[in-house]
Short mmCIF file of C-alpha atoms in Angstrom, two decimals:
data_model
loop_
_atom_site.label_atom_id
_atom_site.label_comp_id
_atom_site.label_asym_id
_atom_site.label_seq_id
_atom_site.Cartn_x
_atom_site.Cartn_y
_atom_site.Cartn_z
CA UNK W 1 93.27 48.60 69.87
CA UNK W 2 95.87 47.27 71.75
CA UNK W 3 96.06 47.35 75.53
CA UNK W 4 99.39 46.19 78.05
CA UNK W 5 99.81 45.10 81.28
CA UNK W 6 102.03 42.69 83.47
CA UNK W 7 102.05 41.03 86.78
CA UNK W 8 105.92 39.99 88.21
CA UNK W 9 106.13 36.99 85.75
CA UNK W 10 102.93 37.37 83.93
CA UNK W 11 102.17 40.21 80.88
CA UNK W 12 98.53 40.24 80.01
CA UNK W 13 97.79 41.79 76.47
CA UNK W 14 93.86 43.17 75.36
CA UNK W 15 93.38 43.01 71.61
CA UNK W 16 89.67 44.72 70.49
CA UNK W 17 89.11 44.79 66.85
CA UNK W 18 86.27 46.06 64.59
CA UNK W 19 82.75 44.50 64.49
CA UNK W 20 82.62 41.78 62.27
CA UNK W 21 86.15 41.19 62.18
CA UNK W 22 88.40 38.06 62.52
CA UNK W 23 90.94 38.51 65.29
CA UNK W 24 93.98 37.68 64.46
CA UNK W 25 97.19 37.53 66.10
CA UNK W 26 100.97 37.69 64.51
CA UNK W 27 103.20 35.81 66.71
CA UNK W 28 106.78 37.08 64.98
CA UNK W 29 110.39 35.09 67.08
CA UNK W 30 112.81 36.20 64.72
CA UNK W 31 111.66 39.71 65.57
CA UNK W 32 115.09 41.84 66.40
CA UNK W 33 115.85 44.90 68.40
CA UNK W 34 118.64 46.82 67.32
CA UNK W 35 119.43 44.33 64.75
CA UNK W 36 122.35 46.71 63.42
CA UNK W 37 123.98 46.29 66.72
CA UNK W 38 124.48 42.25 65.77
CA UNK W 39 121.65 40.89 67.94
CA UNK W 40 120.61 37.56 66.12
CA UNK W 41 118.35 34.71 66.65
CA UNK W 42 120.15 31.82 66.43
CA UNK W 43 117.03 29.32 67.47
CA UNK W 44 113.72 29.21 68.23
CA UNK W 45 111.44 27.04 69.35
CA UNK W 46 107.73 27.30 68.88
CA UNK W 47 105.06 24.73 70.11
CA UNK W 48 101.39 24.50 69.51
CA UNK W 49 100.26 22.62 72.91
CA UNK W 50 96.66 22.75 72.36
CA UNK W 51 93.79 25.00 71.02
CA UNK W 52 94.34 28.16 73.63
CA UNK W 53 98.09 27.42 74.11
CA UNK W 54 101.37 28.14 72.71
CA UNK W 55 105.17 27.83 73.97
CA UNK W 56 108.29 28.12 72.67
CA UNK W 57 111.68 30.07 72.79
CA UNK W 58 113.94 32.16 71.37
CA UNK W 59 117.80 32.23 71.96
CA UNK W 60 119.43 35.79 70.91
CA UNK W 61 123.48 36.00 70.68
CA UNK W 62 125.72 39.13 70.58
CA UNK W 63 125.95 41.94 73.16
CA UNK W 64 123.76 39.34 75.21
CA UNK W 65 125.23 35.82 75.19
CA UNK W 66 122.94 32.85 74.80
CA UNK W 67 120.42 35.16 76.02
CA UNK W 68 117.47 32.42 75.90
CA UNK W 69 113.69 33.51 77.05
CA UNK W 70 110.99 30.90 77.49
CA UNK W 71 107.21 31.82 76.91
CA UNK W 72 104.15 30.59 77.28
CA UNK W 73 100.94 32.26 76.15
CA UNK W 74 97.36 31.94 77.16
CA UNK W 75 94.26 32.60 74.88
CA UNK W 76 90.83 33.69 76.23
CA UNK W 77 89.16 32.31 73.19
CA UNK W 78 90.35 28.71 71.16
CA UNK W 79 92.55 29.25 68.24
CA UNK W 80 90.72 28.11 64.93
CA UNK W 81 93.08 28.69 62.06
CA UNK W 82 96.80 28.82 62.01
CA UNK W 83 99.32 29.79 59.43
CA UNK W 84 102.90 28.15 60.66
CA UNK W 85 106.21 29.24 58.33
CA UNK W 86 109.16 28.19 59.56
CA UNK W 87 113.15 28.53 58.23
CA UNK W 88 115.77 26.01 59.61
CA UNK W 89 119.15 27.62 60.41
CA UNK W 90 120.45 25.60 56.65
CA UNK W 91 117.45 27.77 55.04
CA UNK W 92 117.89 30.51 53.29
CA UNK W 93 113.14 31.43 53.57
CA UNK W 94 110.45 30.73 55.73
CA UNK W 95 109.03 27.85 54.04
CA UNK W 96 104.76 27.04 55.26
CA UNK W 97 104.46 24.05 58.03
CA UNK W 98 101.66 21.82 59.03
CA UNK W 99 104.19 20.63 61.73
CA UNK W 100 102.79 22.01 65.43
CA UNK W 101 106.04 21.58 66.44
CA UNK W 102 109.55 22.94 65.30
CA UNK W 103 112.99 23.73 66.53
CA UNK W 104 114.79 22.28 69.41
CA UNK W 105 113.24 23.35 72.97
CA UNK W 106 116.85 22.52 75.07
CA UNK W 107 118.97 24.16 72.23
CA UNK W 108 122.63 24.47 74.61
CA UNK W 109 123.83 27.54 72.87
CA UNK W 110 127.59 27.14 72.46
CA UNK W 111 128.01 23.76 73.29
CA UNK W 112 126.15 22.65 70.30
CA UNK W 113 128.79 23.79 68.57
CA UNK W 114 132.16 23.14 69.88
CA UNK W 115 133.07 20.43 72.84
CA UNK W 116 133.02 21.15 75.80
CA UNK W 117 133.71 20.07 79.63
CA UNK W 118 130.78 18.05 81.14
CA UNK W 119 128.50 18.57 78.17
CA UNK W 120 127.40 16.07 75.03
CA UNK W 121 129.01 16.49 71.71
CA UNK W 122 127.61 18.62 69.17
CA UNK W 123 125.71 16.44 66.85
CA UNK W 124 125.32 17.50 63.67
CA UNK W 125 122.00 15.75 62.84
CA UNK W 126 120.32 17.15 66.20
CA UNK W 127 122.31 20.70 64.82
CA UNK W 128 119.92 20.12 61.38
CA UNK W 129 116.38 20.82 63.28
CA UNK W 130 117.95 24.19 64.61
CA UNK W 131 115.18 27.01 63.21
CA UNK W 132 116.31 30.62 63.11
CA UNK W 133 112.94 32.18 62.18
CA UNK W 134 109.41 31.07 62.94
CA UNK W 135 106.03 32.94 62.59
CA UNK W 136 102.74 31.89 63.34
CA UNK W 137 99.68 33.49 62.07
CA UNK W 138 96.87 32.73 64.73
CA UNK W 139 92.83 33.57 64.24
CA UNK W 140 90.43 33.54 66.86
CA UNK W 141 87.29 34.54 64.62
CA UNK W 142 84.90 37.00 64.91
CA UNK W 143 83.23 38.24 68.26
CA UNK W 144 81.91 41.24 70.08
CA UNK W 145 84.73 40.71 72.76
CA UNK W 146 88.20 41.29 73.12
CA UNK W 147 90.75 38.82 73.19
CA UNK W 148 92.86 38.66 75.46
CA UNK W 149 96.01 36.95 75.88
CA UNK W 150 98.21 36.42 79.35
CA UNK W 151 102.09 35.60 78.38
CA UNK W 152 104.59 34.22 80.99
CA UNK W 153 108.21 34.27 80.56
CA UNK W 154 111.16 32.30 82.21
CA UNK W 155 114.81 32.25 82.04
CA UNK W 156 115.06 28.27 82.95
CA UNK W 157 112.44 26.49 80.63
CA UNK W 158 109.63 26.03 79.35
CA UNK W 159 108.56 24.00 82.34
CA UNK W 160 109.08 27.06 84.12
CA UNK W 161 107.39 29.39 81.94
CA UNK W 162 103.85 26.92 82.26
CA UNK W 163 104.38 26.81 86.32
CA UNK W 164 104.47 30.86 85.90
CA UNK W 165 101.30 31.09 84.06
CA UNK W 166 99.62 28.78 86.29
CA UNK W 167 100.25 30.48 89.19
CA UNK W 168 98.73 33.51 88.33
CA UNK W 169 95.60 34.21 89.99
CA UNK W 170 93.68 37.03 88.02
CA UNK W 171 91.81 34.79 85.68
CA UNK W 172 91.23 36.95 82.21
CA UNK W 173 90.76 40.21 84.14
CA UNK W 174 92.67 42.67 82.30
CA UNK W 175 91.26 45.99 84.08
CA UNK W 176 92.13 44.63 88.02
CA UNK W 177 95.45 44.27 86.74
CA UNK W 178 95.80 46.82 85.47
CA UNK W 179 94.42 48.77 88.79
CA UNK W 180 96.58 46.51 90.84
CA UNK W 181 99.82 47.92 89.00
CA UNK W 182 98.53 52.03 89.75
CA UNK W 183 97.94 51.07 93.25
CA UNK W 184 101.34 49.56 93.35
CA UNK W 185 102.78 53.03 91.70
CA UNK W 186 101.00 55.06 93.75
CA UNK W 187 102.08 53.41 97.06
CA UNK W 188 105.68 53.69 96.15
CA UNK W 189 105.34 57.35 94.90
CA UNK W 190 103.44 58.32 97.72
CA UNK W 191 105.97 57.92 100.29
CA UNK W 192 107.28 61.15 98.88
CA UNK W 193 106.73 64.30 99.18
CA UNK W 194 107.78 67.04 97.43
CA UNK W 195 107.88 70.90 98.28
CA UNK W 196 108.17 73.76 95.92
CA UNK W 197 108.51 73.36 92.19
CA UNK W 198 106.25 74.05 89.59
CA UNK W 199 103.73 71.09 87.86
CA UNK W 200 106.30 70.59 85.25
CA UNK W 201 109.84 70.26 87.78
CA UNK W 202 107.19 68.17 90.02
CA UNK W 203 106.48 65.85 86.76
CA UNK W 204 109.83 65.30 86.15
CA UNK W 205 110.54 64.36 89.80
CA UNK W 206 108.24 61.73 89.84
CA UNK W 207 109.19 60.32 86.38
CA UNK W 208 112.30 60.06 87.26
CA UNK W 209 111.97 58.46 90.76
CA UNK W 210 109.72 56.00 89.01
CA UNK W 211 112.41 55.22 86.68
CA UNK W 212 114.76 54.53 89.37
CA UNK W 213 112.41 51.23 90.60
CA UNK W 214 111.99 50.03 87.14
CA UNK W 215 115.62 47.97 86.90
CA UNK W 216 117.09 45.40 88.30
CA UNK W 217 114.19 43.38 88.18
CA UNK W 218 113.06 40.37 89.44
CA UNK W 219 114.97 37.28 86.85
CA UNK W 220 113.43 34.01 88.81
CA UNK W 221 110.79 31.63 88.39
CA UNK W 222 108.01 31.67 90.56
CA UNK W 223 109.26 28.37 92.25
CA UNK W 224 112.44 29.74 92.82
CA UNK W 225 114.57 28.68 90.17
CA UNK W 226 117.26 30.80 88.09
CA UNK W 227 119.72 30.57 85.91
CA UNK W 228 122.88 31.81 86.59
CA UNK W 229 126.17 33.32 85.68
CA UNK W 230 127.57 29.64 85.15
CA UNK W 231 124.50 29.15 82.54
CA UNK W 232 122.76 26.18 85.12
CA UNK W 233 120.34 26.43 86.70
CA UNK W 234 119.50 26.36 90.57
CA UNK W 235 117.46 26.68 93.40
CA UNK W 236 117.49 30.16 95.32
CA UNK W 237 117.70 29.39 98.98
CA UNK W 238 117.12 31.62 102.18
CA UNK W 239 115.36 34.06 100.72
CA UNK W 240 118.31 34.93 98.01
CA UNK W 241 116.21 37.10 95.14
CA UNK W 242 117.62 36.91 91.78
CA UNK W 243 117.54 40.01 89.73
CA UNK W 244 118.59 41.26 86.01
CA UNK W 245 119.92 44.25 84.53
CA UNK W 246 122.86 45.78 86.49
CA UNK W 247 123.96 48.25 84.36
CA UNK W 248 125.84 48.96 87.60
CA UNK W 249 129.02 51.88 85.66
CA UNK W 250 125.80 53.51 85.32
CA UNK W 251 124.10 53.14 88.12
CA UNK W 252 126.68 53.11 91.42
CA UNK W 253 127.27 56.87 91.43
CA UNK W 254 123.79 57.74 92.03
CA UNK W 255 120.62 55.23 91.44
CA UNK W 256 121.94 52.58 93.56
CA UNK W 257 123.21 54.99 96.77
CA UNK W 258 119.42 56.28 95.99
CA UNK W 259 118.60 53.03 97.11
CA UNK W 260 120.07 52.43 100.17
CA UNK W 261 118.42 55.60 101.52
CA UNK W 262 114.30 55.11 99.99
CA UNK W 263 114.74 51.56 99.38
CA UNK W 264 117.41 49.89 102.01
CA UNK W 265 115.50 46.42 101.31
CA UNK W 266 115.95 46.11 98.23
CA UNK W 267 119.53 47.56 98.27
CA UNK W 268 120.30 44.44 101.01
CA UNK W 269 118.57 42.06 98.31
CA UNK W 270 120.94 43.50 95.31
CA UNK W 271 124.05 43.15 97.37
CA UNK W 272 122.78 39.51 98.37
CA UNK W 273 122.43 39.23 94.82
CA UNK W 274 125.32 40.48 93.19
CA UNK W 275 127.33 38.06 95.86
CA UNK W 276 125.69 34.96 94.53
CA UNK W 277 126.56 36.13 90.77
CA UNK W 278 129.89 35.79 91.94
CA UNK W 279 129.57 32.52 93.59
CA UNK W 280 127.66 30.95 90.30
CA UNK W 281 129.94 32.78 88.14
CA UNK W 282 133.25 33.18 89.41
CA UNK W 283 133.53 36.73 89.17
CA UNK W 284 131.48 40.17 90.12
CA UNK W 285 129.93 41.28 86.87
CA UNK W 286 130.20 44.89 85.80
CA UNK W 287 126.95 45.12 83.36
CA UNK W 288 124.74 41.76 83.89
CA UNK W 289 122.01 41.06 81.47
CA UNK W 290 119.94 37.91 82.12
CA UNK W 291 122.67 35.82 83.69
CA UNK W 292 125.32 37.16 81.31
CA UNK W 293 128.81 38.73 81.48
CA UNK W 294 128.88 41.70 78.66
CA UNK W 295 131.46 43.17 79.96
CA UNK W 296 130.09 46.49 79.17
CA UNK W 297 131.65 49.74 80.40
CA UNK W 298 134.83 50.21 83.16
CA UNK W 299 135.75 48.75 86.37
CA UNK W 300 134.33 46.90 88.48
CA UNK W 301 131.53 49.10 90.18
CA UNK W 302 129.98 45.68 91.73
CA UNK W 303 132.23 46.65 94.82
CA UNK W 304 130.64 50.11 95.04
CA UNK W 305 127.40 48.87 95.05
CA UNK W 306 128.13 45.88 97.30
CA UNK W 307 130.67 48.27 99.62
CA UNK W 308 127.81 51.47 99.84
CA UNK W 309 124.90 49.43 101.57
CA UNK W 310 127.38 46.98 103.78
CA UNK W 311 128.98 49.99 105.14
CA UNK W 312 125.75 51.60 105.69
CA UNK W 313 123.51 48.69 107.43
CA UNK W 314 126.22 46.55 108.60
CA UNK W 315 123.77 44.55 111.38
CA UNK W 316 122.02 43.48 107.80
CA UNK W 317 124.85 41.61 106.96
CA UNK W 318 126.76 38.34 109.02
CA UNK W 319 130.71 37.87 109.12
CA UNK W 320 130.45 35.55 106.52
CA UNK W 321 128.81 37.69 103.84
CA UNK W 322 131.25 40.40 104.91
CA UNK W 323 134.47 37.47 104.55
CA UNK W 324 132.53 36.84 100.84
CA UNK W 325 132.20 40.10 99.76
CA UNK W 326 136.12 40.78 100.42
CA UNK W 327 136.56 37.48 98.49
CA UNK W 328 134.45 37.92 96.04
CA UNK W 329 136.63 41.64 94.95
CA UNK W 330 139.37 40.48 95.44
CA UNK W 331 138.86 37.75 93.13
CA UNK W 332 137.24 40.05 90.65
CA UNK W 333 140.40 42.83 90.70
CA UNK W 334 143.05 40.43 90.31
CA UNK W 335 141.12 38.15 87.88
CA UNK W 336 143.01 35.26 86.49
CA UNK W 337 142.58 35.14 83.26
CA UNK W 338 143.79 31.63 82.09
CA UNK W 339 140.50 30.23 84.08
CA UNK W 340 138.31 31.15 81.61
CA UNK W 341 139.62 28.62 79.01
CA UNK W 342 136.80 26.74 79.09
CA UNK W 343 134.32 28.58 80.43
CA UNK W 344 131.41 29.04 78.67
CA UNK W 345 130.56 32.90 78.99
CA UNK W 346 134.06 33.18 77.65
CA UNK W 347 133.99 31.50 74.96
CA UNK W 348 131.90 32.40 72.07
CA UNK W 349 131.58 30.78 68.23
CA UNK W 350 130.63 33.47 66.95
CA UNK W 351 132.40 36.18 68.57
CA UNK W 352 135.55 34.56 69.73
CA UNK W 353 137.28 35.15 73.31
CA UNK W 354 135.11 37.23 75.45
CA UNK W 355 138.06 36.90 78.43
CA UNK W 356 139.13 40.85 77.91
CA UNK W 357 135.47 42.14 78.27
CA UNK W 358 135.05 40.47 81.31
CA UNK W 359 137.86 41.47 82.75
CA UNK W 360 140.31 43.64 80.98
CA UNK W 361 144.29 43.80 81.80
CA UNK W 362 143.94 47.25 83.18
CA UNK W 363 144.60 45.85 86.60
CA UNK W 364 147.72 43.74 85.77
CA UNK W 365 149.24 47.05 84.76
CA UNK W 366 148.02 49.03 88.04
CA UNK W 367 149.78 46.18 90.45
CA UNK W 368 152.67 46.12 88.10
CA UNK W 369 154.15 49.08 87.80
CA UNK W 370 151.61 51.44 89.65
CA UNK W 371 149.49 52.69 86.77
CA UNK W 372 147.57 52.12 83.74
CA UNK W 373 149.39 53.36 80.85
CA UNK W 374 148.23 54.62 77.47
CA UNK W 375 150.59 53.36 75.12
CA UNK W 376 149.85 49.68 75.43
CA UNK W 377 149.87 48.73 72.00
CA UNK W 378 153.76 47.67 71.46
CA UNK W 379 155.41 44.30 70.22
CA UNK W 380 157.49 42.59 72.10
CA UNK W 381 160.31 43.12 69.51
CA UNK W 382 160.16 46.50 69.51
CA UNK W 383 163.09 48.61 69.78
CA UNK W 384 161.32 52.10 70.96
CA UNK W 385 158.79 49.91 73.33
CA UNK W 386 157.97 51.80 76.98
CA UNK W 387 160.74 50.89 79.65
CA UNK W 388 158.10 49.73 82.40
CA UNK W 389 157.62 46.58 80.21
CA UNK W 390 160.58 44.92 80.73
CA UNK W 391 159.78 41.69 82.03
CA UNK W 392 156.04 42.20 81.42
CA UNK W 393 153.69 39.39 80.03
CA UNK W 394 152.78 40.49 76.76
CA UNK W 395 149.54 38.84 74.64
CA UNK W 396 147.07 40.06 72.92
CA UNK W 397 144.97 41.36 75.22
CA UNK W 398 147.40 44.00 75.87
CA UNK W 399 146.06 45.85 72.73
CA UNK W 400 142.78 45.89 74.55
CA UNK W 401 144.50 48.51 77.20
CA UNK W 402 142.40 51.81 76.37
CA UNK W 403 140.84 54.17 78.28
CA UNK W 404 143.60 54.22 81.27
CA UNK W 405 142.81 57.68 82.86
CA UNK W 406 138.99 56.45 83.37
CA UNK W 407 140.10 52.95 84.04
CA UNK W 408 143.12 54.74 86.26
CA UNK W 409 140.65 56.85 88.48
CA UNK W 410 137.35 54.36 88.77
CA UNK W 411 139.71 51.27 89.89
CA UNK W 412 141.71 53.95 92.41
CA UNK W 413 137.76 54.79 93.93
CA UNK W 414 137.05 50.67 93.95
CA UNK W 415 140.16 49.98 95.67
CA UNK W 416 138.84 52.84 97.96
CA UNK W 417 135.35 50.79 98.53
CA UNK W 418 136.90 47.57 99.15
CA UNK W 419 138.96 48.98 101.83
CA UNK W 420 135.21 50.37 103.26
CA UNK W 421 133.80 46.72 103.94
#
């Protein structure tokens, strides 16, 4: 039987097994969501620090760049068997290991691969202790009791994964966790109340107001570190919270306006946030995902989000945040592109120039000739090419031009926001 819980930084995990059983874990890094979208590992790092605890780390590359996690994990009981296989990135099979330690634990993502600005050379022998796949078989032995194991995670190392676990506070109790987390629903639920409706309409209410706290969450280190959009990382200061998961084209029409009316704190903190993305990162993001610039989806609805609470509660906000939010989209709508050259979230070895998914052309075309058009895809050549090109820069992002009546309308209703704050 398998039981799940979490704190803010802190997942605790209740294993029971049958009488007279060992208990044994599976601790599986390679393991892949969605692998047929092209999420990878590309290394992981696994540790053995002493009989009741492991660390390590995984680093994941596609939709998700460098997306790295740090762990640490707690045993109630002392491991007394273990079963290491490991398979270096020149493997082609997990191969068995004595070793208690394998992969590298400060593995630099993209700049272990190509040069860049500020940061060591790839070196080809460091390169050769890159694993891709490591699994641990762990056994507790038999007992009457459960094990149970607490799990902390951080985005900045695994420094700050240990400092995570050791501030927790709830010892191996499982069930007051557990309770802590329903009182913690039901005191957000219960400032609502709902009239009419029948058990099933009221059920679906709730469900789906509860599914409107569960993202962006909290992405920061118990000390206060984070990593950010530049892929350092750095101290929050004054308060600043740092949160993950704005999947903001699908969130700014409804979930985060929702916000600013039930949850106007938060909203303050996301708009906070979202401003400090920019100033790590250079630009507003559009779909953020653990520090990360996908790129997903169209626009920039950053400025709706930032615009909708600053417009709303402006004594929450000073002149200066107001100045560097105006900065901050204007920056982001007339992106220059050549700055990403060397940029890491830009540049990818695997999946070439990210600059169009950051920030597409779209608005080149709306300040140039007062539109988005939908016949992009022309060579310069060309003898039937559009007239409103003449003169145009042409490259290769320009084949990248789709989607112009949603781009066309959502940038029209940003432009509209911006003009708000």
């Amino acid at each position: 039987k398998a039981e799940l819980s979490a704190t803010d930084r802190v997942a605790f995990q209740r294993y029971t097994f049958k009488p007279g059983e060992d208990r044994k874990v599976r601790i599986d890094l390679q393991h892949e969501l969605l692998e047929q979208y092209g999420n990878h590992s590309r290394s992981i790092y696994y540790k053995r620090v002493n009989d009741t605890t492991v660390v390590g780390a995984r680093t994941s590359n596609e939709w998700g760049q460098w997306q790295t996690v740090f762990f640490a994990a707690e045993f109630s009981d002392p491991i007394i068997e273990e079963n290491l296989y490991t398979k270096l990135a020149s493997e082609s099979k997990l191969t068995p290991t004595d070793a208690t330690e394998v992969g590298l634990e400060d593995y630099r993502g993209y700049a272990e691969h190509k040069p860049m600005p500020g940061e060591p050379e790839p070196d080809p022998e460091r390169l050769a202790k890159r694993a891709n796949d490591v699994l641990t078989h762990l056994n507790f032995g038999k007992s009457d009791e459960p094990l149970v194991v607490k799990v902390a995670i951080s985005g900045t190392g695994v420094d700050g994964a240990l400092k995570n676990l050791e501030a927790d506070t709830n010892g191996w109790d499982f069930d007051n966790v557990v309770q802590q987390n329903r009182l913690a629903w039901e005191n957000i639920l219960g400032e609502f109340e709902l009239e009419g409706g029948n058990k099933a309409e009221k059920t679906m209410f709730y469900t789906s107001l509860y599914r409107t706290f569960v993202a962006p969450f909290l992405y920061q280190d118990g000390d206060g570190k984070y990593r950010g959009m530049d892929g350092k990382v750095h101290q929050a200061e004054d308060g600043l919270v740092n949160y993950s998961v704005y999947s903001m084209w699908d969130t700014f029409r409804a979930a985060h306006p929702l916000k600013t009316i039930i949850d106007k704190d938060r909203a303050i903190e996301h708009a906070r946030d979202l401003l400090n993305k920019y100033q790590t990162g250079g630009v507003l993001p559009k779909w953020e995902l653990h520090s990360d610039y996908t790129g997903e989806m169209v626009g920039h609805p950053a400025v709706s989000v930032i615009a909708d609470i600053m417009v709303k509660h402006p004594e929450a906000f000073t002149a200066a945040e107001f100045d560097l939010a105006l900065k901050a989209a204007d920056e982001t709508v007339n992106f220059n592109l050549d700055k990403t050259e060397s940029w890491v979230p830009y540049q990818d070895a695997w999946n070439g120039d990210k600059r169009f998914t950051v920030m597409t052309r779209h608005n080149d075309y709306q300040e140039d000739v007062g539109f988005i058009p939908a016949n992009t895809k022309w060579a310069p050549d060309s003898g039937d090419k559009p007239g409103y090109v003449e003169g145009l820069k042409v490259d290769k992002y320009d084949e990248l031009v789709n989607e112009s009546v949603s781009y066309g309308l959502e940038n029209a209703y940003y432009d509209w926001c911006i003009a708000q704050i």
